[in-house]
C-alpha atoms as a printed R data frame, in Angstrom:
    type eleno elety resid chain resno      x       y       z
1   ATOM     1    CA   PHE     A     1 20.885   6.660 -18.502
2   ATOM     2    CA   CYS     A     2 19.706   9.735 -16.662
3   ATOM     3    CA   HIS     A     3 17.047   8.746 -14.130
4   ATOM     4    CA   GLY     A     4 14.486  11.512 -13.730
5   ATOM     5    CA   GLU     A     5 14.076  15.160 -14.578
6   ATOM     6    CA   GLU     A     6 13.054  16.762 -11.282
7   ATOM     7    CA   ASP     A     7 15.703  17.488  -8.637
8   ATOM     8    CA   ASN     A     8 18.326  15.793 -10.828
9   ATOM     9    CA   ARG     A     9 21.524  17.792 -11.246
10  ATOM    10    CA   VAL     A    10 22.672  15.836 -14.304
11  ATOM    11    CA   TYR     A    11 19.390  16.536 -16.068
12  ATOM    12    CA   GLU     A    12 19.514  20.207 -15.071
13  ATOM    13    CA   LEU     A    13 23.040  20.565 -16.467
14  ATOM    14    CA   VAL     A    14 22.538  18.818 -19.819
15  ATOM    15    CA   SER     A    15 18.875  19.416 -20.724
16  ATOM    16    CA   PRO     A    16 19.503  22.843 -22.309
17  ATOM    17    CA   TYR     A    17 21.857  21.154 -24.802
18  ATOM    18    CA   ASN     A    18 19.374  18.488 -25.968
19  ATOM    19    CA   PHE     A    19 21.780  15.614 -25.180
20  ATOM    20    CA   LEU     A    20 19.069  13.293 -23.844
21  ATOM    21    CA   SER     A    21 16.127  11.475 -25.373
22  ATOM    22    CA   SER     A    22 13.525   9.211 -23.833
23  ATOM    23    CA   TYR     A    23 13.940   5.468 -24.058
24  ATOM    24    CA   GLN     A    24 10.285   5.027 -23.011
25  ATOM    25    CA   ASP     A    25  8.916   4.226 -26.492
26  ATOM    26    CA   LEU     A    26 11.370   1.350 -26.855
27  ATOM    27    CA   VAL     A    27 10.429  -0.436 -23.638
28  ATOM    28    CA   GLY     A    28  6.721   0.236 -23.280
29  ATOM    29    CA   GLY     A    29  3.870  -2.039 -24.255
30  ATOM    30    CA   ASP     A    30  4.657  -4.618 -26.907
31  ATOM    31    CA   GLN     A    31  7.936  -2.950 -27.898
32  ATOM    32    CA   CYS     A    32  9.941  -5.144 -25.542
33  ATOM    33    CA   MET     A    33 10.691  -8.715 -26.575
34  ATOM    34    CA   LEU     A    34 12.531 -11.254 -24.447
35  ATOM    35    CA   VAL     A    35 14.336 -14.075 -26.270
36  ATOM    36    CA   ASN     A    36 16.922 -16.669 -25.342
37  ATOM    37    CA   SER     A    37 20.214 -17.296 -27.116
38  ATOM    38    CA   SER     A    38 18.477 -19.792 -29.444
39  ATOM    39    CA   GLY     A    39 15.964 -17.169 -30.554
40  ATOM    40    CA   ALA     A    40 12.964 -18.595 -28.680
41  ATOM    41    CA   ARG     A    41 10.525 -15.877 -27.577
42  ATOM    42    CA   PHE     A    42  9.177 -15.755 -24.056
43  ATOM    43    CA   ASN     A    43  5.910 -14.396 -22.722
44  ATOM    44    CA   THR     A    44  7.140 -10.851 -22.202
45  ATOM    45    CA   SER     A    45  4.105  -9.765 -20.199
46  ATOM    46    CA   GLU     A    46  4.512 -12.637 -17.729
47  ATOM    47    CA   LEU     A    47  8.249 -12.070 -17.322
48  ATOM    48    CA   MET     A    48  7.888  -8.300 -16.962
49  ATOM    49    CA   THR     A    49  5.381  -8.906 -14.154
50  ATOM    50    CA   ILE     A    50  7.955 -11.072 -12.356
51  ATOM    51    CA   ILE     A    51 10.716  -8.507 -12.945
52  ATOM    52    CA   GLU     A    52  8.547  -5.630 -11.685
53  ATOM    53    CA   LYS     A    53  7.515  -7.614  -8.619
54  ATOM    54    CA   ALA     A    54 11.148  -8.433  -7.857
55  ATOM    55    CA   MET     A    55 12.266  -4.834  -8.258
56  ATOM    56    CA   GLU     A    56  9.382  -3.089  -6.496
57  ATOM    57    CA   GLN     A    57  8.324  -5.514  -3.769
58  ATOM    58    CA   GLU     A    58 11.533  -7.404  -3.011
59  ATOM    59    CA   MET     A    59 14.525  -5.187  -3.822
60  ATOM    60    CA   PHE     A    60 12.971  -2.065  -2.318
61  ATOM    61    CA   SER     A    61 10.935  -3.771   0.405
62  ATOM    62    CA   PRO     A    62 10.244  -1.758   3.587
63  ATOM    63    CA   ASP     A    63 12.332  -4.403   5.420
64  ATOM    64    CA   LEU     A    64 15.414  -3.081   3.615
65  ATOM    65    CA   ALA     A    65 15.770  -0.206   6.102
66  ATOM    66    CA   HIS     A    66 16.223  -2.677   8.965
67  ATOM    67    CA   PHE     A    67 18.690  -5.038   7.278
68  ATOM    68    CA   ASN     A    68 22.332  -5.016   8.362
69  ATOM    69    CA   GLY     A    69 24.332  -5.961   5.279
70  ATOM    70    CA   SER     A    70 24.579  -5.265   1.585
71  ATOM    71    CA   LEU     A    71 21.692  -4.898  -0.820
72  ATOM    72    CA   GLY     A    72 22.875  -8.116  -2.494
73  ATOM    73    CA   ASP     A    73 22.765  -9.982   0.836
74  ATOM    74    CA   PHE     A    74 19.210  -8.727   1.328
75  ATOM    75    CA   PHE     A    75 17.907  -9.216  -2.202
76  ATOM    76    CA   ASP     A    76 19.377 -12.493  -3.481
77  ATOM    77    CA   PRO     A    77 17.569 -14.859  -1.059
78  ATOM    78    CA   ARG     A    78 14.292 -13.016  -1.667
79  ATOM    79    CA   LEU     A    79 14.787 -13.233  -5.418
80  ATOM    80    CA   ASP     A    80 15.485 -16.984  -5.132
81  ATOM    81    CA   GLU     A    81 12.258 -17.408  -3.170
82  ATOM    82    CA   LEU     A    82 10.252 -15.359  -5.666
83  ATOM    83    CA   LEU     A    83 11.614 -17.250  -8.665
84  ATOM    84    CA   SER     A    84 11.010 -20.660  -7.095
85  ATOM    85    CA   SER     A    85  7.373 -19.683  -6.438
86  ATOM    86    CA   GLN     A    86  6.761 -18.882 -10.126
87  ATOM    87    CA   ASN     A    87  7.041 -22.441 -11.544
88  ATOM    88    CA   LEU     A    88  9.593 -21.356 -14.148
89  ATOM    89    CA   ASP     A    89 11.768 -23.805 -15.987
90  ATOM    90    CA   PRO     A    90 15.294 -23.872 -14.496
91  ATOM    91    CA   GLU     A    91 16.865 -22.180 -17.524
92  ATOM    92    CA   MET     A    92 14.468 -19.217 -17.337
93  ATOM    93    CA   SER     A    93 14.854 -18.970 -13.587
94  ATOM    94    CA   GLU     A    94 18.649 -18.860 -13.962
95  ATOM    95    CA   ALA     A    95 18.393 -16.185 -16.674
96  ATOM    96    CA   LEU     A    96 16.166 -14.016 -14.467
97  ATOM    97    CA   LYS     A    97 18.470 -14.574 -11.492
98  ATOM    98    CA   TYR     A    98 21.169 -12.917 -13.610
99  ATOM    99    CA   ARG     A    99 19.046 -10.269 -15.362
100 ATOM   100    CA   ILE     A   100 17.019  -8.864 -12.466
101 ATOM   101    CA   PRO     A   101 20.043  -7.882 -10.325
102 ATOM   102    CA   GLN     A   102 21.621  -6.468 -13.489
103 ATOM   103    CA   LEU     A   103 18.598  -4.172 -13.905
104 ATOM   104    CA   GLY     A   104 18.954  -3.160 -10.260
105 ATOM   105    CA   CYS     A   105 22.587  -2.260 -10.876
106 ATOM   106    CA   VAL     A   106 21.580  -0.070 -13.823
107 ATOM   107    CA   THR     A   107 18.933   1.677 -11.737
108 ATOM   108    CA   LEU     A   108 21.303   2.259  -8.822
109 ATOM   109    CA   ALA     A   109 24.423   3.011 -10.909
110 ATOM   110    CA   THR     A   110 26.560   0.295  -9.352
111 ATOM   111    CA   ASP     A   111 28.563  -2.677 -10.586
112 ATOM   112    CA   SER     A   112 27.209  -5.007  -7.913
113 ATOM   113    CA   LEU     A   113 24.348  -5.000  -5.431
114 ATOM   114    CA   TYR     A   114 26.920  -6.226  -2.921
115 ATOM   115    CA   ASP     A   115 28.674  -2.827  -3.146
116 ATOM   116    CA   LEU     A   116 25.677  -1.001  -1.642
117 ATOM   117    CA   GLY     A   117 24.544  -1.006   1.954
118 ATOM   118    CA   ALA     A   118 20.939  -2.071   2.450
119 ATOM   119    CA   TRP     A   119 20.105   0.688   4.910
120 ATOM   120    CA   GLY     A   120 21.582   3.441   2.724
121 ATOM   121    CA   THR     A   121 19.768   2.108  -0.318
122 ATOM   122    CA   SER     A   122 16.487   2.241   1.598
123 ATOM   123    CA   ASN     A   123 16.876   6.033   1.615
124 ATOM   124    CA   TYR     A   124 17.173   6.215  -2.183
125 ATOM   125    CA   LYS     A   125 14.813   8.813  -3.635
126 ATOM   126    CA   ASP     A   126 13.592   8.615  -7.213
127 ATOM   127    CA   CYS     A   127 13.651  11.872  -9.124
128 ATOM   128    CA   GLY     A   128 10.331  12.687 -10.750
129 ATOM   129    CA   GLY     A   129  9.813  12.556 -14.483
130 ATOM   130    CA   ASP     A   130 11.151  10.204 -17.140
131 ATOM   131    CA   GLN     A   131 13.282   7.536 -15.471
132 ATOM   132    CA   ILE     A   132 14.921   6.256 -18.633
133 ATOM   133    CA   LEU     A   133 16.410   9.174 -20.470
134 ATOM   134    CA   LYS     A   134 19.349   8.022 -22.551
135 ATOM   135    CA   TRP     A   135 22.257   9.892 -24.017
136 ATOM   136    CA   LYS     A   136 21.795  10.536 -27.724
137 ATOM   137    CA   ASN     A   137 24.367   8.921 -29.986
138 ATOM   138    CA   GLY     A   138 27.249  11.202 -30.785
139 ATOM   139    CA   THR     A   139 26.935  13.256 -27.588
């Protein structure tokens, strides 16, 4: 992914060559479906609300700037607390405990949230524009 169009050197370098396309249409509205390995569908709206809350209010909390440790050390206990407050079945809670940090890793371009310092991550600046530009196949 290429996250953002404004003040993003990757976007500036590749945009003239039409290598990127937006992933927005595939994840917006009712286009996203969450299923388990048995094929059972989940309430996507409810789960997306939990995921957004975890990412926006917990992972990038204002308290992050004052935490001495990794982003994983900061986020995991807060995610556990959030998930336990949602009255989810244990299987769903475990799946989200895996998936939400994975989404954070994609956003922050890291293999593990434990590889990033909390304080440094608190200074992360989103580039404006489309946050989920993907590389076109064959490029």
